[in-house]
Tab-separated table of C-alpha atoms and ligand atoms in Angstrom:
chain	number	residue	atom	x	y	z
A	12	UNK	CA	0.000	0.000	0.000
A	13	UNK	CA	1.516	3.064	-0.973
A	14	UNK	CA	0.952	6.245	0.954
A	15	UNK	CA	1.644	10.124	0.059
A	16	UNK	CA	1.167	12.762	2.339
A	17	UNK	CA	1.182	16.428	0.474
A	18	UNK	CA	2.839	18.688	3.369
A	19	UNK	CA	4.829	21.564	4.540
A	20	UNK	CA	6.723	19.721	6.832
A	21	UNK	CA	7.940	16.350	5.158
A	22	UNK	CA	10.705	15.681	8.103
A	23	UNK	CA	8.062	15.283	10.552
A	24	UNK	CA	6.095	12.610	8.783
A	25	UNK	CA	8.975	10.778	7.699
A	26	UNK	CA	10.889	10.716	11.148
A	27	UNK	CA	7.352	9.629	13.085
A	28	UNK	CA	6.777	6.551	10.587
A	29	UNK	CA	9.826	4.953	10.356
A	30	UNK	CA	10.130	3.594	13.784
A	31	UNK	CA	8.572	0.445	14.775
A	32	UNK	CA	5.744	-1.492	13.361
A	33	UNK	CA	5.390	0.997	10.801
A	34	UNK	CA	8.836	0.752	10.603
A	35	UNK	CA	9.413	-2.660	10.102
A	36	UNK	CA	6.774	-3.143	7.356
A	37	UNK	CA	8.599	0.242	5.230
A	38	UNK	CA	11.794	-2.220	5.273
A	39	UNK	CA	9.352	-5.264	4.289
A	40	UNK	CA	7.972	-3.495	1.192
A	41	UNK	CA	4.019	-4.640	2.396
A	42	UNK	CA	4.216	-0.122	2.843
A	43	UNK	CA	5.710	2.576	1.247
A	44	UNK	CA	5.361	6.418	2.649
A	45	UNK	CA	6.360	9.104	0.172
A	46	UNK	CA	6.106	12.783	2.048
A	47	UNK	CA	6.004	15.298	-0.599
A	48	UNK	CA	7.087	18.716	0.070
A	49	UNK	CA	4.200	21.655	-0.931
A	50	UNK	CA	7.344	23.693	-1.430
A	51	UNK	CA	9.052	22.111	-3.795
A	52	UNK	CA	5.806	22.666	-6.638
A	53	UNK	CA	5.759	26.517	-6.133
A	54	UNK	CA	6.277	28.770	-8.868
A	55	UNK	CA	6.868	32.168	-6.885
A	56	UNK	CA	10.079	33.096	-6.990
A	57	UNK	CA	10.880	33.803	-3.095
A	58	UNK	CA	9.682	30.305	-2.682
A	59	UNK	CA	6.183	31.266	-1.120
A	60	UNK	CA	3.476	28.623	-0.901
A	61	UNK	CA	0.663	30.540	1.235
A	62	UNK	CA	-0.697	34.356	0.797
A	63	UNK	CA	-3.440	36.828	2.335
A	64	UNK	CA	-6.888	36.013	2.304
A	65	UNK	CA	-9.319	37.885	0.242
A	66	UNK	CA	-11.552	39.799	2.198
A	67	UNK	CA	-9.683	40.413	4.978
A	68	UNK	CA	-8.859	38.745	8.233
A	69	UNK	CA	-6.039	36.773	10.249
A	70	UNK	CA	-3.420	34.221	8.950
A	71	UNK	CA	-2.494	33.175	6.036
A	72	UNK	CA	-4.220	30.829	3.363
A	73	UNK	CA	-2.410	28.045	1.494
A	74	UNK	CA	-2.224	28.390	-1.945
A	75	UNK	CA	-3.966	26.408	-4.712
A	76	UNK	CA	-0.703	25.948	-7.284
A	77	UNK	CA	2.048	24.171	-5.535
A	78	UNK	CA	-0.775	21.990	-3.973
A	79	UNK	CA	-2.274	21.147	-7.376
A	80	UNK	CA	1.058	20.320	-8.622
A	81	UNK	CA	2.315	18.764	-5.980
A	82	UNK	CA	-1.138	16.515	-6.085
A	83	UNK	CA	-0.434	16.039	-10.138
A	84	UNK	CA	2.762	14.945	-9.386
A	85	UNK	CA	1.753	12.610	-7.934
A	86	UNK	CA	-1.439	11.314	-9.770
A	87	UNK	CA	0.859	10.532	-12.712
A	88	UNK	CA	2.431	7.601	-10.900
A	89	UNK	CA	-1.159	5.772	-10.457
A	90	UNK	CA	-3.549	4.253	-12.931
A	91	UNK	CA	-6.923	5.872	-11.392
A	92	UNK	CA	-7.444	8.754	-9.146
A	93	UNK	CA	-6.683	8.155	-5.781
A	94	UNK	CA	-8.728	8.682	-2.285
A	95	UNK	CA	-7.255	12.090	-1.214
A	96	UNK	CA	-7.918	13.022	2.233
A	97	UNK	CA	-7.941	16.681	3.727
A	98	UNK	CA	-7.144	16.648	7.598
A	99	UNK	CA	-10.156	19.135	8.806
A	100	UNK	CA	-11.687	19.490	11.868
A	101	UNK	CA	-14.435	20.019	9.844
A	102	UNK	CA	-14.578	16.670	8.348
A	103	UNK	CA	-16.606	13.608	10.005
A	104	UNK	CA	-14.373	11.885	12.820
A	105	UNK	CA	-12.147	9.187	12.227
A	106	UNK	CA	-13.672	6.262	13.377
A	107	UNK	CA	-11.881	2.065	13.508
A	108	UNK	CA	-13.764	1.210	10.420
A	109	UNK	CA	-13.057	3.910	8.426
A	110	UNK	CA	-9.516	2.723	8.892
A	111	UNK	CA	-10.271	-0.675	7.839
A	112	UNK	CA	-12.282	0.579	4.852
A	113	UNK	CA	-9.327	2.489	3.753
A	114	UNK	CA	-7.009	-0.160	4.652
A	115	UNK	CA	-8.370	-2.155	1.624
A	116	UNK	CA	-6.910	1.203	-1.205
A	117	UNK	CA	-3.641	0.616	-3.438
A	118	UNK	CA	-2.897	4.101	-2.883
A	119	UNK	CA	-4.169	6.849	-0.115
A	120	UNK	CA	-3.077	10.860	-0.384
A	121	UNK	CA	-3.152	12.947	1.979
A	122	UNK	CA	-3.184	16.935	2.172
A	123	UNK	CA	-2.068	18.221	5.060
A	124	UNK	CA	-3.303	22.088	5.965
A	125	UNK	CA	-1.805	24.530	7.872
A	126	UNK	CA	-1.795	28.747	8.617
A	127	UNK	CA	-5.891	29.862	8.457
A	128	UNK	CA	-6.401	26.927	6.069
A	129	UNK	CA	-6.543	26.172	1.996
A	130	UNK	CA	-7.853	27.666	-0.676
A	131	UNK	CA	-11.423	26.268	-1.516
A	132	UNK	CA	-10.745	25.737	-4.937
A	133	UNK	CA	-7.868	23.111	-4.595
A	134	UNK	CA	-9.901	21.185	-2.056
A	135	UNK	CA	-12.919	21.112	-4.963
A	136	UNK	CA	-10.358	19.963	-7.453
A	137	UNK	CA	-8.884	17.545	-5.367
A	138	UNK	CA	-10.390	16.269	-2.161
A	139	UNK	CA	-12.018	13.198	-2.069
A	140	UNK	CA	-12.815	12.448	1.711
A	141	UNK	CA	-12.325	15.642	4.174
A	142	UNK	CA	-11.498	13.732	7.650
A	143	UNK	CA	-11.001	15.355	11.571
A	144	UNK	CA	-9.402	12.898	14.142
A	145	UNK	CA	-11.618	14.554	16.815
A	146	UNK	CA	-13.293	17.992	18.289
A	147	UNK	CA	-10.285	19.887	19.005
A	148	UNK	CA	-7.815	21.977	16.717
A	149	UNK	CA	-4.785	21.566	15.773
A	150	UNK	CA	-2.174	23.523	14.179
A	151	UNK	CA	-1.597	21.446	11.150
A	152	UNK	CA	-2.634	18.510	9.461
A	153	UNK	CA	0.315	16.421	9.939
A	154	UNK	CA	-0.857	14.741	12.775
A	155	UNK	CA	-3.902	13.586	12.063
A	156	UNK	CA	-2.497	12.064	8.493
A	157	UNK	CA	0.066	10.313	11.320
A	158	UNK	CA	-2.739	8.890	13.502
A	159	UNK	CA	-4.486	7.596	10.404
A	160	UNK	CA	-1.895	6.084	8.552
A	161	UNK	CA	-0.469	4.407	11.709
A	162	UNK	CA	-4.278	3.255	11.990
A	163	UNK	CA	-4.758	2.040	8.775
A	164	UNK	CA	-1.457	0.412	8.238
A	165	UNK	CA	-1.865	-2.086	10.832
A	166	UNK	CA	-5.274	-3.183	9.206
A	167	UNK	CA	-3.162	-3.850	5.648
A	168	UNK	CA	-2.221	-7.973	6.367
A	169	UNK	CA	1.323	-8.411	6.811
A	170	UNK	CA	2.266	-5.483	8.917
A	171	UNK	CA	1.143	-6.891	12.735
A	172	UNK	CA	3.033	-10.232	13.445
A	173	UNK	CA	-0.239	-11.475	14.511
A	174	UNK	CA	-3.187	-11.678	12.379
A	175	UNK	CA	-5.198	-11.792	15.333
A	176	UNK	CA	-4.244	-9.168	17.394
A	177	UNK	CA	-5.696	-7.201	15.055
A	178	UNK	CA	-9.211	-9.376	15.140
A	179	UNK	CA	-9.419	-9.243	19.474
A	180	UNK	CA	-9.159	-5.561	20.114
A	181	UNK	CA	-10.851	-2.948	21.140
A	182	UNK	CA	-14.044	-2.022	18.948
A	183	UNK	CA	-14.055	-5.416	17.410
A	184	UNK	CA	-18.160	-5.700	17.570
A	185	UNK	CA	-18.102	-1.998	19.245
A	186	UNK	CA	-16.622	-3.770	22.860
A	187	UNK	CA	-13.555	-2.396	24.164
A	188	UNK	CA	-10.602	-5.106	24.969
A	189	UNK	CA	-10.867	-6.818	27.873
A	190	UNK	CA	-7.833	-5.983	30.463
A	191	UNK	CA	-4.455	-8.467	29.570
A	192	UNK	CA	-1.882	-9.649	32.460
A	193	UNK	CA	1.217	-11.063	31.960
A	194	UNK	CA	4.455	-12.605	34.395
A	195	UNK	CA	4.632	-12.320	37.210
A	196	UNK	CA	1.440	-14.040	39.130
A	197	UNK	CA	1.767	-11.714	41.979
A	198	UNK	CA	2.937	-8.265	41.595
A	199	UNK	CA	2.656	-4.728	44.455
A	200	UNK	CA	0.404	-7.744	46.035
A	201	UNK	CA	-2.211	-7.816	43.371
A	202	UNK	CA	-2.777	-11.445	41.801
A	203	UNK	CA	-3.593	-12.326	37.780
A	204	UNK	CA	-7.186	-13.495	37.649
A	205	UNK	CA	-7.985	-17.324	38.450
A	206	UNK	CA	-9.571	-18.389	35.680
A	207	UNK	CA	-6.911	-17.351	33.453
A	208	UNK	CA	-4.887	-19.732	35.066
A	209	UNK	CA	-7.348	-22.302	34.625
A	210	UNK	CA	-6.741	-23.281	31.110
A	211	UNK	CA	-10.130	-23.705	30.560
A	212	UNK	CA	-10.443	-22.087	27.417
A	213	UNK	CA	-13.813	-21.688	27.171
A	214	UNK	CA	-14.264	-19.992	30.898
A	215	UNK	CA	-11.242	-17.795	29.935
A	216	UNK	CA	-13.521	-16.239	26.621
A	217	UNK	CA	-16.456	-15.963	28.835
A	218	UNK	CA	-14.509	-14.155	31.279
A	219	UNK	CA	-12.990	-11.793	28.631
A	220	UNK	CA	-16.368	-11.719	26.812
A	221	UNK	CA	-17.769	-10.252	30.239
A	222	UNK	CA	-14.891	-8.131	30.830
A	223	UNK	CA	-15.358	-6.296	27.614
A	224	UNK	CA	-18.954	-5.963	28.025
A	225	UNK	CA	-18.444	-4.513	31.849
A	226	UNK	CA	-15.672	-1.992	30.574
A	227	UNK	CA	-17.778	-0.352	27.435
A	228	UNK	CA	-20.606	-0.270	29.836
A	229	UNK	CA	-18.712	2.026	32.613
A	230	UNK	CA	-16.412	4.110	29.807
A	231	UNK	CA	-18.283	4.448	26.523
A	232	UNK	CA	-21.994	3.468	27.331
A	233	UNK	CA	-22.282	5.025	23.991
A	234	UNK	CA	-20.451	2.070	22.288
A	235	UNK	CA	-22.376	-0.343	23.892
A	236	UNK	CA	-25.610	0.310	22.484
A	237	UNK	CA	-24.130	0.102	19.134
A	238	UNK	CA	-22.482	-3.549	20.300
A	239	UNK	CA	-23.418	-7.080	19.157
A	240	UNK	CA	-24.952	-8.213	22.285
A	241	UNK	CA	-26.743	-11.582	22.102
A	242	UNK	CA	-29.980	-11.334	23.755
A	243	UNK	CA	-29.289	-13.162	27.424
A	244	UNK	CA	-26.224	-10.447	27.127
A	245	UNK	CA	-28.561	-7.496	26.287
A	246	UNK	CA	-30.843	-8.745	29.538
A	247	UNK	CA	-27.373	-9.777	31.922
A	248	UNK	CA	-25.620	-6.417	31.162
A	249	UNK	CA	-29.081	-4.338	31.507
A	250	UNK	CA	-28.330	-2.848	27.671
A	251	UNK	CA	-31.223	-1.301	26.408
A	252	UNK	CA	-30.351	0.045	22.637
A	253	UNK	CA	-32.576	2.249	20.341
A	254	UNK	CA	-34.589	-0.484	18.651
A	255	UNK	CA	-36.672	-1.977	21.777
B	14	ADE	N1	-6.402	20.006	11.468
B	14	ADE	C1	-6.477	20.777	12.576
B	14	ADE	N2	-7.185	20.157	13.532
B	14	ADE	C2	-7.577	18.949	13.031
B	14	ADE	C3	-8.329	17.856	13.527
B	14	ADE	N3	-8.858	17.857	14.749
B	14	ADE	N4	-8.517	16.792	12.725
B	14	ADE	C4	-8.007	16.772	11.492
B	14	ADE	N5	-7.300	17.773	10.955
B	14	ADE	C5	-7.074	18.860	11.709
């Protein structure tokens, strides 16, 4: 899967993603992450990528040319037009399966904003899918492409050592992971759960099953409504969603 990321600031992306998992599946080949520099595509001569906005007001707004360019660059090395997501907190938020819906792309690009924002008529030429990682601003897009590529990426098979670690996690079903415990038995005086001792497999998923359920219910009650419950679960748990 091959990843672009349109940006002012190409050193951050590149020194964030090449560390491990991410890492590790660059040097495999299963990813590659090109960071293209916005700066490189202008045409002014002092080098100048953003300008004043029309009508008045703070900041600066990015300019449509080196973005275009930098974006046709780019388009030239693939067959069809590619997904091309703008980082906005004005965009719908991120969410687990939009990650695995995008994990499934040959190629994802991403424009990263900065300064008061972008000129409206790149992001019409452009923009595919307009994106926020949550309700809080930032000062540039870089970020957010980060958090989404690192989530995405480890939905493309081959880049976690385990298949299934990505299958048992949390929002799997809309649950939230049950809590893990590793050596030693006893540690500050606090003991690993029995039954995970027991090897009784089938106790040990009930107990995680339960655990999962119990921890969306105290944390994100709103996730739990959304959650495939069975009906003995829906009456145990006391989970009363929208349809009855
Ligand atoms: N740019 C600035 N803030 C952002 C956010 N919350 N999500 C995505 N892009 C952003």
């Amino acid at each position: 899967m091959n990843f672009y990321i349109l940006t002012l600031f190409p050193d951050m992306i590149t020194q964030a993603l090449n560390t491990s998992i991410i890492g590790r599946a660059k040097e495999k080949g299963i990813l590659k992450i090109t960071a293209v520099n916005i700066r490189d595509y202008t045409k002014d001569k002092h080098q100048k990528t953003d300008d004043y906005p029309y009508g008045g007001g703070a900041g600066m707004v990015m300019q449509a040319q080196p973005i275009y360019d930098a974006y046709q660059a780019v388009r030239a090395k693939m067959k069809k037009k590619p997904r091309t997501i703008y980082l906005t907190p004005q965009g719908p938020a991120f969410t687990q399966n939009m990650a695995k819906e995008l994990a499934g792309e040959e190629d994802l690009v991403f424009l990263c904003g900065h300064y008061e924002g972008v000129d409206e008529r790149v992001l019409e030429e452009i923009v595919t899918d307009s994106v926020s990682i949550g309700d809080y601003v930032l000062t540039g897009g870089e970020l957010p492409a980060m958090v989404m590529i690192d989530a995405v990426s480890r939905m493309v098979p081959g880049v976690l050592a385990n298949e299934d670690s990505a299958a048992w996690e949390s929002f799997e079903g809309n649950l939230l992971e049950y809590p893990q415990y590793s050596r030693p038995y006893e540690w500050n005086g606090k003991k690993v759960p029995d039954v995970l001792l027991s090897g009784d497999h089938f106790k040990i998923e009930q107990w995680r099953r339960e655990q999962s359920i119990l921890r969306t219910k105290q944390y994100r009650p709103d996730l739990l409504k959304k959650a495939d419950l069975t009906i003995r679960e829906k009456a145990v748990y006391h989970v009363y969603d929208e349809r009855n």
